Amino acid sequence: MDFILLNAMVDEARQGSRIDGSWTTQGYNNSVLALHEVGLPTIMKNNVKNRQKCLKDRWREVHDLFSGLSGFGWKSSHKFF
């Protein structure tokens, strides 16, 4: 679900459904429809909002963990950090 939701959110942001850091009603509706199309018909707008909040909290934790580390990053030539 997360992968589909994140892709739907990216698509909606590109289409202008995110204004001043907030999602429009149409943006939420389109994200819900995207989840319905892949076989998750019970997902509603509140489910999307709650999942976004959880993902944002996880992102903050990872950001806080790694933001102070200088020289820490992905080396594409070696496929590791």
GROMACS .gro file of N, CA and C in nm:
model
  243
    1MET      N    1   0.082  -0.119   0.000
    1MET     CA    2   0.000   0.000   0.000
    1MET      C    3   0.087   0.126   0.000
    2ASP      N    4   0.196   0.125   0.076
    2ASP     CA    5   0.278   0.245   0.087
    2ASP      C    6   0.336   0.287  -0.048
    3PHE      N    7   0.384   0.191  -0.124
    3PHE     CA    8   0.443   0.222  -0.254
    3PHE      C    9   0.340   0.286  -0.346
    4ILE      N   10   0.221   0.230  -0.349
    4ILE     CA   11   0.115   0.282  -0.435
    4ILE      C   12   0.073   0.420  -0.387
    5LEU      N   13   0.059   0.436  -0.257
    5LEU     CA   14   0.021   0.565  -0.201
    5LEU      C   15   0.126   0.671  -0.232
    6LEU      N   16   0.252   0.638  -0.213
    6LEU     CA   17   0.358   0.735  -0.240
    6LEU      C   18   0.362   0.773  -0.388
    7ASN      N   19   0.344   0.677  -0.476
    7ASN     CA   20   0.340   0.709  -0.619
    7ASN      C   21   0.221   0.798  -0.652
    8ALA      N   22   0.106   0.770  -0.592
    8ALA     CA   23  -0.012   0.853  -0.614
    8ALA      C   24   0.011   0.995  -0.562
    9MET      N   25   0.078   1.006  -0.448
    9MET     CA   26   0.107   1.137  -0.391
    9MET      C   27   0.202   1.216  -0.481
   10VAL      N   28   0.302   1.149  -0.535
   10VAL     CA   29   0.396   1.216  -0.626
   10VAL      C   30   0.321   1.265  -0.750
   11ASP      N   31   0.236   1.181  -0.806
   11ASP     CA   32   0.158   1.220  -0.924
   11ASP      C   33   0.069   1.340  -0.893
   12GLU      N   34   0.004   1.337  -0.779
   12GLU     CA   35  -0.084   1.447  -0.740
   12GLU      C   36  -0.006   1.576  -0.717
   13ALA      N   37   0.110   1.565  -0.657
   13ALA     CA   38   0.193   1.684  -0.634
   13ALA      C   39   0.236   1.745  -0.768
   14ARG      N   40   0.270   1.660  -0.864
   14ARG     CA   41   0.309   1.708  -0.997
   14ARG      C   42   0.193   1.776  -1.068
   15GLN      N   43   0.071   1.732  -1.038
   15GLN     CA   44  -0.047   1.790  -1.103
   15GLN      C   45  -0.098   1.914  -1.028
   16GLY      N   46  -0.030   1.950  -0.921
   16GLY     CA   47  -0.068   2.072  -0.850
   16GLY      C   48  -0.169   2.054  -0.739
   17SER      N   49  -0.184   1.933  -0.688
   17SER     CA   50  -0.281   1.906  -0.583
   17SER      C   51  -0.225   1.929  -0.443
   18ARG      N   52  -0.107   1.983  -0.435
   18ARG     CA   53  -0.046   2.016  -0.306
   18ARG      C   54  -0.016   2.165  -0.307
   19ILE      N   55  -0.090   2.239  -0.226
   19ILE     CA   56  -0.080   2.384  -0.225
   19ILE      C   57  -0.037   2.430  -0.086
   20ASP      N   58   0.071   2.505  -0.079
   20ASP     CA   59   0.122   2.558   0.048
   20ASP      C   60   0.143   2.449   0.152
   21GLY      N   61   0.191   2.332   0.107
   21GLY     CA   62   0.221   2.224   0.199
   21GLY      C   63   0.102   2.140   0.241
   22SER      N   64  -0.015   2.165   0.184
   22SER     CA   65  -0.136   2.088   0.218
   22SER      C   66  -0.195   2.028   0.092
   23TRP      N   67  -0.257   1.913   0.110
   23TRP     CA   68  -0.322   1.846  -0.003
   23TRP      C   69  -0.461   1.902  -0.024
   24THR      N   70  -0.499   1.914  -0.150
   24THR     CA   71  -0.636   1.954  -0.182
   24THR      C   72  -0.728   1.834  -0.165
   25THR      N   73  -0.857   1.863  -0.157
   25THR     CA   74  -0.955   1.755  -0.146
   25THR      C   75  -0.946   1.663  -0.267
   26GLN      N   76  -0.928   1.722  -0.384
   26GLN     CA   77  -0.915   1.641  -0.506
   26GLN      C   78  -0.790   1.554  -0.501
   27GLY      N   79  -0.683   1.605  -0.445
   27GLY     CA   80  -0.562   1.526  -0.430
   27GLY      C   81  -0.584   1.403  -0.344
   28TYR      N   82  -0.653   1.421  -0.232
   28TYR     CA   83  -0.686   1.307  -0.147
   28TYR      C   84  -0.777   1.209  -0.220
   29ASN      N   85  -0.879   1.262  -0.287
   29ASN     CA   86  -0.973   1.175  -0.358
   29ASN      C   87  -0.902   1.093  -0.465
   30ASN      N   88  -0.812   1.155  -0.539
   30ASN     CA   89  -0.738   1.082  -0.642
   30ASN      C   90  -0.646   0.977  -0.582
   31SER      N   91  -0.586   1.006  -0.468
   31SER     CA   92  -0.501   0.907  -0.401
   31SER      C   93  -0.583   0.787  -0.355
   32VAL      N   94  -0.701   0.814  -0.302
   32VAL     CA   95  -0.791   0.706  -0.259
   32VAL      C   96  -0.833   0.623  -0.380
   33LEU      N   97  -0.866   0.688  -0.490
   33LEU     CA   98  -0.904   0.614  -0.612
   33LEU      C   99  -0.790   0.527  -0.663
   34ALA      N  100  -0.667   0.576  -0.654
   34ALA     CA  101  -0.552   0.497  -0.697
   34ALA      C  102  -0.541   0.371  -0.614
   35LEU      N  103  -0.567   0.381  -0.484
   35LEU     CA  104  -0.563   0.263  -0.397
   35LEU      C  105  -0.679   0.169  -0.426
   36HIS      N  106  -0.794   0.224  -0.458
   36HIS     CA  107  -0.909   0.140  -0.493
   36HIS      C  108  -0.881   0.061  -0.620
   37GLU      N  109  -0.814   0.124  -0.716
   37GLU     CA  110  -0.787   0.059  -0.845
   37GLU      C  111  -0.696  -0.063  -0.832
   38VAL      N  112  -0.614  -0.068  -0.728
   38VAL     CA  113  -0.522  -0.181  -0.713
   38VAL      C  114  -0.575  -0.286  -0.615
   39GLY      N  115  -0.701  -0.275  -0.578
   39GLY     CA  116  -0.761  -0.380  -0.496
   39GLY      C  117  -0.772  -0.348  -0.349
   40LEU      N  118  -0.774  -0.222  -0.312
   40LEU     CA  119  -0.792  -0.182  -0.173
   40LEU      C  120  -0.916  -0.094  -0.161
   41PRO      N  121  -1.034  -0.154  -0.183
   41PRO     CA  122  -1.158  -0.075  -0.190
   41PRO      C  123  -1.206  -0.019  -0.056
   42THR      N  124  -1.152  -0.067   0.053
   42THR     CA  125  -1.200  -0.021   0.184
   42THR      C  126  -1.123   0.102   0.234
   43ILE      N  127  -1.021   0.144   0.163
   43ILE     CA  128  -0.940   0.259   0.204
   43ILE      C  129  -1.021   0.386   0.183
   44MET      N  130  -1.020   0.471   0.285
   44MET     CA  131  -1.091   0.599   0.279
   44MET      C  132  -0.992   0.713   0.301
   45LYS      N  133  -1.041   0.835   0.290
   45LYS     CA  134  -0.956   0.954   0.303
   45LYS      C  135  -0.886   0.956   0.439
   46ASN      N  136  -0.955   0.920   0.546
   46ASN     CA  137  -0.893   0.920   0.678
   46ASN      C  138  -0.780   0.819   0.688
   47ASN      N  139  -0.794   0.705   0.620
   47ASN     CA  140  -0.687   0.607   0.618
   47ASN      C  141  -0.562   0.664   0.551
   48VAL      N  142  -0.583   0.737   0.442
   48VAL     CA  143  -0.472   0.798   0.370
   48VAL      C  144  -0.404   0.902   0.458
   49LYS      N  145  -0.483   0.985   0.525
   49LYS     CA  146  -0.426   1.088   0.613
   49LYS      C  147  -0.344   1.025   0.726
   50ASN      N  148  -0.397   0.920   0.787
   50ASN     CA  149  -0.326   0.853   0.896
   50ASN      C  150  -0.197   0.788   0.847
   51ARG      N  151  -0.203   0.728   0.729
   51ARG     CA  152  -0.083   0.663   0.675
   51ARG      C  153   0.024   0.766   0.641
   52GLN      N  154  -0.019   0.880   0.587
   52GLN     CA  155   0.076   0.987   0.558
   52GLN      C  156   0.143   1.036   0.685
   53LYS      N  157   0.067   1.047   0.791
   53LYS     CA  158   0.123   1.091   0.919
   53LYS      C  159   0.229   0.991   0.968
   54CYS      N  160   0.200   0.862   0.959
   54CYS     CA  161   0.296   0.759   1.001
   54CYS      C  162   0.422   0.764   0.917
   55LEU      N  163   0.407   0.778   0.786
   55LEU     CA  164   0.523   0.785   0.697
   55LEU      C  165   0.607   0.909   0.726
   56LYS      N  166   0.540   1.020   0.755
   56LYS     CA  167   0.612   1.143   0.787
   56LYS      C  168   0.691   1.129   0.917
   57ASP      N  169   0.631   1.063   1.016
   57ASP     CA  170   0.701   1.041   1.143
   57ASP      C  171   0.824   0.954   1.123
   58ARG      N  172   0.813   0.850   1.042
   58ARG     CA  173   0.928   0.764   1.013
   58ARG      C  174   1.037   0.841   0.940
   59TRP      N  175   0.996   0.924   0.844
   59TRP     CA  176   1.093   1.005   0.770
   59TRP      C  177   1.169   1.097   0.865
   60ARG      N  178   1.099   1.158   0.959
   60ARG     CA  179   1.164   1.246   1.056
   60ARG      C  180   1.268   1.170   1.138
   61GLU      N  181   1.233   1.050   1.182
   61GLU     CA  182   1.327   0.970   1.260
   61GLU      C  183   1.453   0.941   1.181
   62VAL      N  184   1.438   0.900   1.057
   62VAL     CA  185   1.554   0.868   0.973
   62VAL      C  186   1.633   0.995   0.945
   63HIS      N  187   1.565   1.103   0.916
   63HIS     CA  188   1.633   1.229   0.890
   63HIS      C  189   1.714   1.273   1.010
   64ASP      N  190   1.654   1.267   1.128
   64ASP     CA  191   1.725   1.307   1.249
   64ASP      C  192   1.845   1.216   1.277
   65LEU      N  193   1.829   1.089   1.246
   65LEU     CA  194   1.936   0.993   1.270
   65LEU      C  195   2.057   1.019   1.182
   66PHE      N  196   2.033   1.049   1.056
   66PHE     CA  197   2.143   1.059   0.960
   66PHE      C  198   2.182   1.202   0.923
   67SER      N  199   2.108   1.301   0.964
   67SER     CA  200   2.136   1.437   0.917
   67SER      C  201   2.268   1.492   0.969
   68GLY      N  202   2.313   1.449   1.084
   68GLY     CA  203   2.438   1.501   1.139
   68GLY      C  204   2.562   1.425   1.097
   69LEU      N  205   2.546   1.324   1.016
   69LEU     CA  206   2.660   1.243   0.975
   69LEU      C  207   2.722   1.297   0.847
   70SER      N  208   2.840   1.345   0.858
   70SER     CA  209   2.912   1.397   0.743
   70SER      C  210   2.980   1.281   0.670
   71GLY      N  211   2.969   1.280   0.538
   71GLY     CA  212   3.035   1.177   0.459
   71GLY      C  213   2.958   1.046   0.454
   72PHE      N  214   2.839   1.042   0.511
   72PHE     CA  215   2.759   0.921   0.509
   72PHE      C  216   2.666   0.929   0.390
   73GLY      N  217   2.675   0.835   0.300
   73GLY     CA  218   2.589   0.836   0.183
   73GLY      C  219   2.604   0.711   0.100
   74TRP      N  220   2.519   0.698   0.003
   74TRP     CA  221   2.517   0.581  -0.084
   74TRP      C  222   2.625   0.593  -0.190
   75LYS      N  223   2.703   0.489  -0.207
   75LYS     CA  224   2.804   0.485  -0.311
   75LYS      C  225   2.752   0.394  -0.421
   76SER      N  226   2.706   0.454  -0.529
   76SER     CA  227   2.644   0.376  -0.635
   76SER      C  228   2.743   0.278  -0.700
   77SER      N  229   2.870   0.312  -0.701
   77SER     CA  230   2.967   0.221  -0.761
   77SER      C  231   2.988   0.095  -0.677
   78HIS      N  232   2.968   0.107  -0.545
   78HIS     CA  233   2.989  -0.008  -0.457
   78HIS      C  234   2.858  -0.070  -0.409
   79LYS      N  235   2.748  -0.001  -0.429
   79LYS     CA  236   2.614  -0.047  -0.388
   79LYS      C  237   2.603  -0.062  -0.236
   80PHE      N  238   2.667   0.026  -0.161
   80PHE     CA  239   2.653   0.027  -0.017
   80PHE      C  240   2.687   0.167   0.035
   81PHE      N  241   2.668   0.186   0.162
   81PHE     CA  242   2.694   0.316   0.224
   81PHE      C  243   2.841   0.333   0.252
   0.00000   0.00000   0.00000
